[in-house]
Short mmCIF file of C-alpha atoms in Angstrom, two decimals:
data_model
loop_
_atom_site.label_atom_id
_atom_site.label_comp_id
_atom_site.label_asym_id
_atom_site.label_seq_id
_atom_site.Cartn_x
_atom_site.Cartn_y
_atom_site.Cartn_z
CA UNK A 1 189.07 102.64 78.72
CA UNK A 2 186.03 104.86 79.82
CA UNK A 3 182.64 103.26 79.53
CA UNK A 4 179.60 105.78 79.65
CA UNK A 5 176.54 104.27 81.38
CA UNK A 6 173.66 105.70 80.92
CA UNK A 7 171.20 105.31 83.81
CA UNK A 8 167.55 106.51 84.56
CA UNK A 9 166.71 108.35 87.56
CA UNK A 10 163.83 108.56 89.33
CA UNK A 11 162.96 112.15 90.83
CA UNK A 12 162.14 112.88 94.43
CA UNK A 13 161.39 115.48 96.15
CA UNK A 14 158.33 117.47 98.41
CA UNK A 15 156.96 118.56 94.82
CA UNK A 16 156.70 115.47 93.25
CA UNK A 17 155.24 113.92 96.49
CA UNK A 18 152.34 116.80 96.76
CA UNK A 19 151.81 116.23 92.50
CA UNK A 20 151.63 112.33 93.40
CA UNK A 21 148.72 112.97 96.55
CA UNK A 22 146.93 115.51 94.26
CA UNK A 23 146.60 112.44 91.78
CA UNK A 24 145.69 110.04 93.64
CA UNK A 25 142.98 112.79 95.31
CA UNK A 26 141.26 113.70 91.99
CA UNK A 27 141.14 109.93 91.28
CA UNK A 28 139.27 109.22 94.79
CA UNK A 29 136.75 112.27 94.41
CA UNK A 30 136.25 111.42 90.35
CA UNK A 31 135.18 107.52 91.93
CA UNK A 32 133.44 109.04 94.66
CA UNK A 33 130.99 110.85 92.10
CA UNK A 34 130.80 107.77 89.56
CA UNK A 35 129.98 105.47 92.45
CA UNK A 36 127.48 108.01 93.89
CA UNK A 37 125.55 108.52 90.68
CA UNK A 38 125.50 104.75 89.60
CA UNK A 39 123.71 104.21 93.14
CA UNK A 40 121.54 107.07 92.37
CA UNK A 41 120.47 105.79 89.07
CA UNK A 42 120.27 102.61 90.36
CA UNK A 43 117.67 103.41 92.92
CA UNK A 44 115.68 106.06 90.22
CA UNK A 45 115.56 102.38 88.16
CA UNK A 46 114.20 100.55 90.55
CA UNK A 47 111.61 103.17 91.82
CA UNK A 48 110.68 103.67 87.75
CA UNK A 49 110.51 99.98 86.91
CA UNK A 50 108.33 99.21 90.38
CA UNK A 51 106.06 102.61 89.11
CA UNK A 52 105.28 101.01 85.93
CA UNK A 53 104.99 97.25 87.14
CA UNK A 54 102.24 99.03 89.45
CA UNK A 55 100.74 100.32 86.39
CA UNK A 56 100.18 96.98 84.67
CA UNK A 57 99.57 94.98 87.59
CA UNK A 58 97.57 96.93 90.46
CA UNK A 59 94.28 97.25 88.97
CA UNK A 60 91.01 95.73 88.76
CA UNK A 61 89.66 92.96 86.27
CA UNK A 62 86.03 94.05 85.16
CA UNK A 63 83.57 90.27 85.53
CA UNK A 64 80.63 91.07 84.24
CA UNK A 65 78.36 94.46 83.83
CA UNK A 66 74.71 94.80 83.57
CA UNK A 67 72.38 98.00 83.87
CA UNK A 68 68.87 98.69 85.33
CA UNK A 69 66.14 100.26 82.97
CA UNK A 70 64.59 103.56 83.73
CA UNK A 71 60.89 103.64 82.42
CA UNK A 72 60.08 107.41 82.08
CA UNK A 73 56.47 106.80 79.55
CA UNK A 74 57.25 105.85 77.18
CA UNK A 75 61.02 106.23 76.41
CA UNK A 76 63.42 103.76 78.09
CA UNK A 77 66.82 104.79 79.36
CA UNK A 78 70.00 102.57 81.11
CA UNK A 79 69.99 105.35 84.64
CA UNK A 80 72.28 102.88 86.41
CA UNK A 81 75.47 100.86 85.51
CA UNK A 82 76.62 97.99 87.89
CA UNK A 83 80.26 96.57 87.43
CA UNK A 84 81.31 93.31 89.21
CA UNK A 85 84.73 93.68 90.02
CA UNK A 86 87.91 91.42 91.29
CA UNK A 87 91.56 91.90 91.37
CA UNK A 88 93.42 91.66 88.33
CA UNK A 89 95.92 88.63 87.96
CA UNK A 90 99.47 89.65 89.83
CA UNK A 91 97.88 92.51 91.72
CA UNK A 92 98.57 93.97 95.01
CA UNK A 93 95.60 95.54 96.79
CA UNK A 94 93.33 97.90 95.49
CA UNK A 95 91.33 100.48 97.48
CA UNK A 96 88.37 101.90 96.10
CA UNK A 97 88.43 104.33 98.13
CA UNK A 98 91.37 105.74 95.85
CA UNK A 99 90.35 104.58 92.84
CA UNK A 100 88.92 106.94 90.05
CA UNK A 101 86.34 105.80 87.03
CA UNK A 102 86.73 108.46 83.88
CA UNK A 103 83.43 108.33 82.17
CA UNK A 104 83.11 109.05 78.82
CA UNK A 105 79.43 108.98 76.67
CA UNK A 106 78.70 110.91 73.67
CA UNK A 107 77.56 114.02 75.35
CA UNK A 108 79.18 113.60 79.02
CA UNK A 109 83.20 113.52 80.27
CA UNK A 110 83.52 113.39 83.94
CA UNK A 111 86.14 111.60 86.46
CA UNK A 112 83.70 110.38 89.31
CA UNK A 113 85.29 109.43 92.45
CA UNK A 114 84.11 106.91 95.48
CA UNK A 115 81.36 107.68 97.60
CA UNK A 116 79.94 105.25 99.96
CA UNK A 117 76.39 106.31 100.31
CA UNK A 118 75.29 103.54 103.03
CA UNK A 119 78.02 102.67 105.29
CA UNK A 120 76.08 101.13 108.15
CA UNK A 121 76.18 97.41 106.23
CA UNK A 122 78.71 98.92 103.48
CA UNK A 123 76.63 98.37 100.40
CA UNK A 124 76.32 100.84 98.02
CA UNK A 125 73.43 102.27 96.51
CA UNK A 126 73.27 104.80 93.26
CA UNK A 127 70.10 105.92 94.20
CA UNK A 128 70.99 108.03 96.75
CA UNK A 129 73.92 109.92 95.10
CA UNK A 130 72.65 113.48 94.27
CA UNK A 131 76.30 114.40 92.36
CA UNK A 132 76.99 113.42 89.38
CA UNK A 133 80.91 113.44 90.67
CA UNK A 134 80.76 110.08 92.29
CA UNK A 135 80.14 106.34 91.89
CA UNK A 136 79.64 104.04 94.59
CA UNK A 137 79.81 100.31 95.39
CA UNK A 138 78.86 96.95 96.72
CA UNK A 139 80.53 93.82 98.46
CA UNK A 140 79.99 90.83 97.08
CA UNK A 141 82.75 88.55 98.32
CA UNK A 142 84.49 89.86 100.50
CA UNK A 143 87.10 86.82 103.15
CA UNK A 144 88.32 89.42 105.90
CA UNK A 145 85.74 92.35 106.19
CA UNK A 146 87.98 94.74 104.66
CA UNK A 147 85.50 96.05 102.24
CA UNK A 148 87.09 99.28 100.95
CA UNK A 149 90.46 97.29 99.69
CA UNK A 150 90.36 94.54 97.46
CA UNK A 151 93.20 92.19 98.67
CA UNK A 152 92.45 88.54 97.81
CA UNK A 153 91.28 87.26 94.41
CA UNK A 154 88.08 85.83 96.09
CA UNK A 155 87.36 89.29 96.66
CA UNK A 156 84.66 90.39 94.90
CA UNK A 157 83.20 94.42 94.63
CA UNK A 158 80.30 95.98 92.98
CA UNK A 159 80.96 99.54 90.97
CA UNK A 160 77.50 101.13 90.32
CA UNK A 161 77.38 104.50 88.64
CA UNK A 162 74.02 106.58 88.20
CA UNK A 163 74.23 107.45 84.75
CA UNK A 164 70.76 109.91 85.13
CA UNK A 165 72.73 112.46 87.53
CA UNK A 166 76.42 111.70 85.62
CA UNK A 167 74.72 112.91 82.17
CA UNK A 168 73.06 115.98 83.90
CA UNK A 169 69.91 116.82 85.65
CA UNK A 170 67.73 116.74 82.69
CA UNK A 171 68.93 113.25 81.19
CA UNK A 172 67.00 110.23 82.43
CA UNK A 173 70.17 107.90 81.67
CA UNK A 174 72.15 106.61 78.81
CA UNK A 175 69.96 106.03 75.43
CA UNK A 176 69.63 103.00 73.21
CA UNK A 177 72.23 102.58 71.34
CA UNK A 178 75.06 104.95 72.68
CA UNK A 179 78.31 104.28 73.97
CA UNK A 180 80.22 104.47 77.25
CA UNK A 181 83.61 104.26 78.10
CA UNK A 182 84.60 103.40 81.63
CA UNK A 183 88.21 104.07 82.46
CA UNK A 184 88.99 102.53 86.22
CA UNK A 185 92.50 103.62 87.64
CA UNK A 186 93.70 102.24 90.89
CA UNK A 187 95.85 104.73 93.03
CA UNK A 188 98.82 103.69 91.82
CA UNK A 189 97.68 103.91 87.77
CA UNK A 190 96.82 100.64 86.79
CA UNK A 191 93.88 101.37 84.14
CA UNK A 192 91.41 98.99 83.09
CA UNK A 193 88.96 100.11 80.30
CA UNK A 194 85.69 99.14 79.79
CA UNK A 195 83.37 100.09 76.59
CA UNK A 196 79.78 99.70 77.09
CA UNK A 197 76.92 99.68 74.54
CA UNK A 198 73.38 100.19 75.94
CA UNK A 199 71.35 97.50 73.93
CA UNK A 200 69.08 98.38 71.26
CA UNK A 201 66.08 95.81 73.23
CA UNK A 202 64.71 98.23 75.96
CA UNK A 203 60.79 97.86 74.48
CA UNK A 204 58.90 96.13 76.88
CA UNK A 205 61.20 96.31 79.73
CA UNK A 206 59.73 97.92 82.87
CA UNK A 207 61.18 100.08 85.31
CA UNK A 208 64.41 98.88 87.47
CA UNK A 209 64.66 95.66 85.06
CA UNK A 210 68.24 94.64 84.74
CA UNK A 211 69.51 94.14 81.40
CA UNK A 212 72.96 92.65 80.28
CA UNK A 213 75.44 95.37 78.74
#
């Protein structure tokens, strides 16, 4: 008696063998690209979430702001604005050098950029800005001389803006009673926004007095 067995066979061969390589090629060039583009989007996350870490944490923290009255007869204008500044909480240093201020009053919208107008002792004075394109500033505190850059939180800076030349040649400053917003961004985009009110008690005050905003 006959028994039929029924057997599987594998097939060989120079075809097969080229089919199997050709696999096993696409396979390594398809992981090739996936590995590739998971580094590359990788490294685009990292660059994106240290961009917008930057843009929370490297800016300034606004102390305190007061103004100096401008007696012109009788009407009484805020011509300058003086900022104390420090570094915000978590932030690497800040140049003012590179930082913009976007001011914004009822009448006036300009971006004013640094301009030290005294560098022989590096304090700032509004004064002597003749451009209504720039504010300038003071040191305070300042622990390793490096005035322009804000790198320790002892550090302390002085922003002063001439609002008499920023409103135009024919304003005398900022009237009673308006409104201006200060937008300060660092170089890398931190923003820190400021909204100033110029007080309604200028009667009386003489010319250069400061007064709290």
């Amino acid at each position: 008696m006959f028994e039929n067995i029924n057997e599987d066979r594998g097939q060989v061969g120079i075809g097969t063998l080229i089919v199997f390589i050709a696999m096993v090629l696409v396979a390594a060039i398809a992981a090739g690209v996936l590995v590739n583009t998971a580094g590359f989007l990788q490294a685009t996350a990292e660059d994106a979430g240290q961009q917008s870490v930057n843009k929370v944490t490297n800016r300034v923290d606004v102390v305190n702001a007061h103004g100096l009255v401008n007696k012109t007869g009788e009407e009484r204008t805020v011509d300058q604005i003086f900022l104390t500044v420090r570094l915000a909480a978590g932030s690497g240093s800040v140049s003012l050098e590179d930082t913009t201020v976007k001011y914004l009053s009822e009448t006036t919208a300009r971006t004013l950029t640094y301009n030290d107008t005294n560098d022989a002792n590096d304090q700032g004075d509004a004064t002597n800005l003749t451009t209504g394109e720039n504010f300038t500033a003071g040191v305070l505190e300042d622990a390793d001389g490096s005035f322009e850059v804000l790198n320790e939180q002892s550090d302390r800076a002085e922003i002063i803006i001439n609002t008499s030349t920023v409103e135009g040649s024919t304003a005398t400053g900022t009237a009673t009673g308006q409104t201006v917003k200060l937008d300060i961004t660092s170089r890398n985009g931190g923003t820190t926004q400021v909204i100033l009110t110029m007080p309604q008690q200028l009667a009386g005050k003489d010319n250069n007095d400061p007064i709290a905003l």
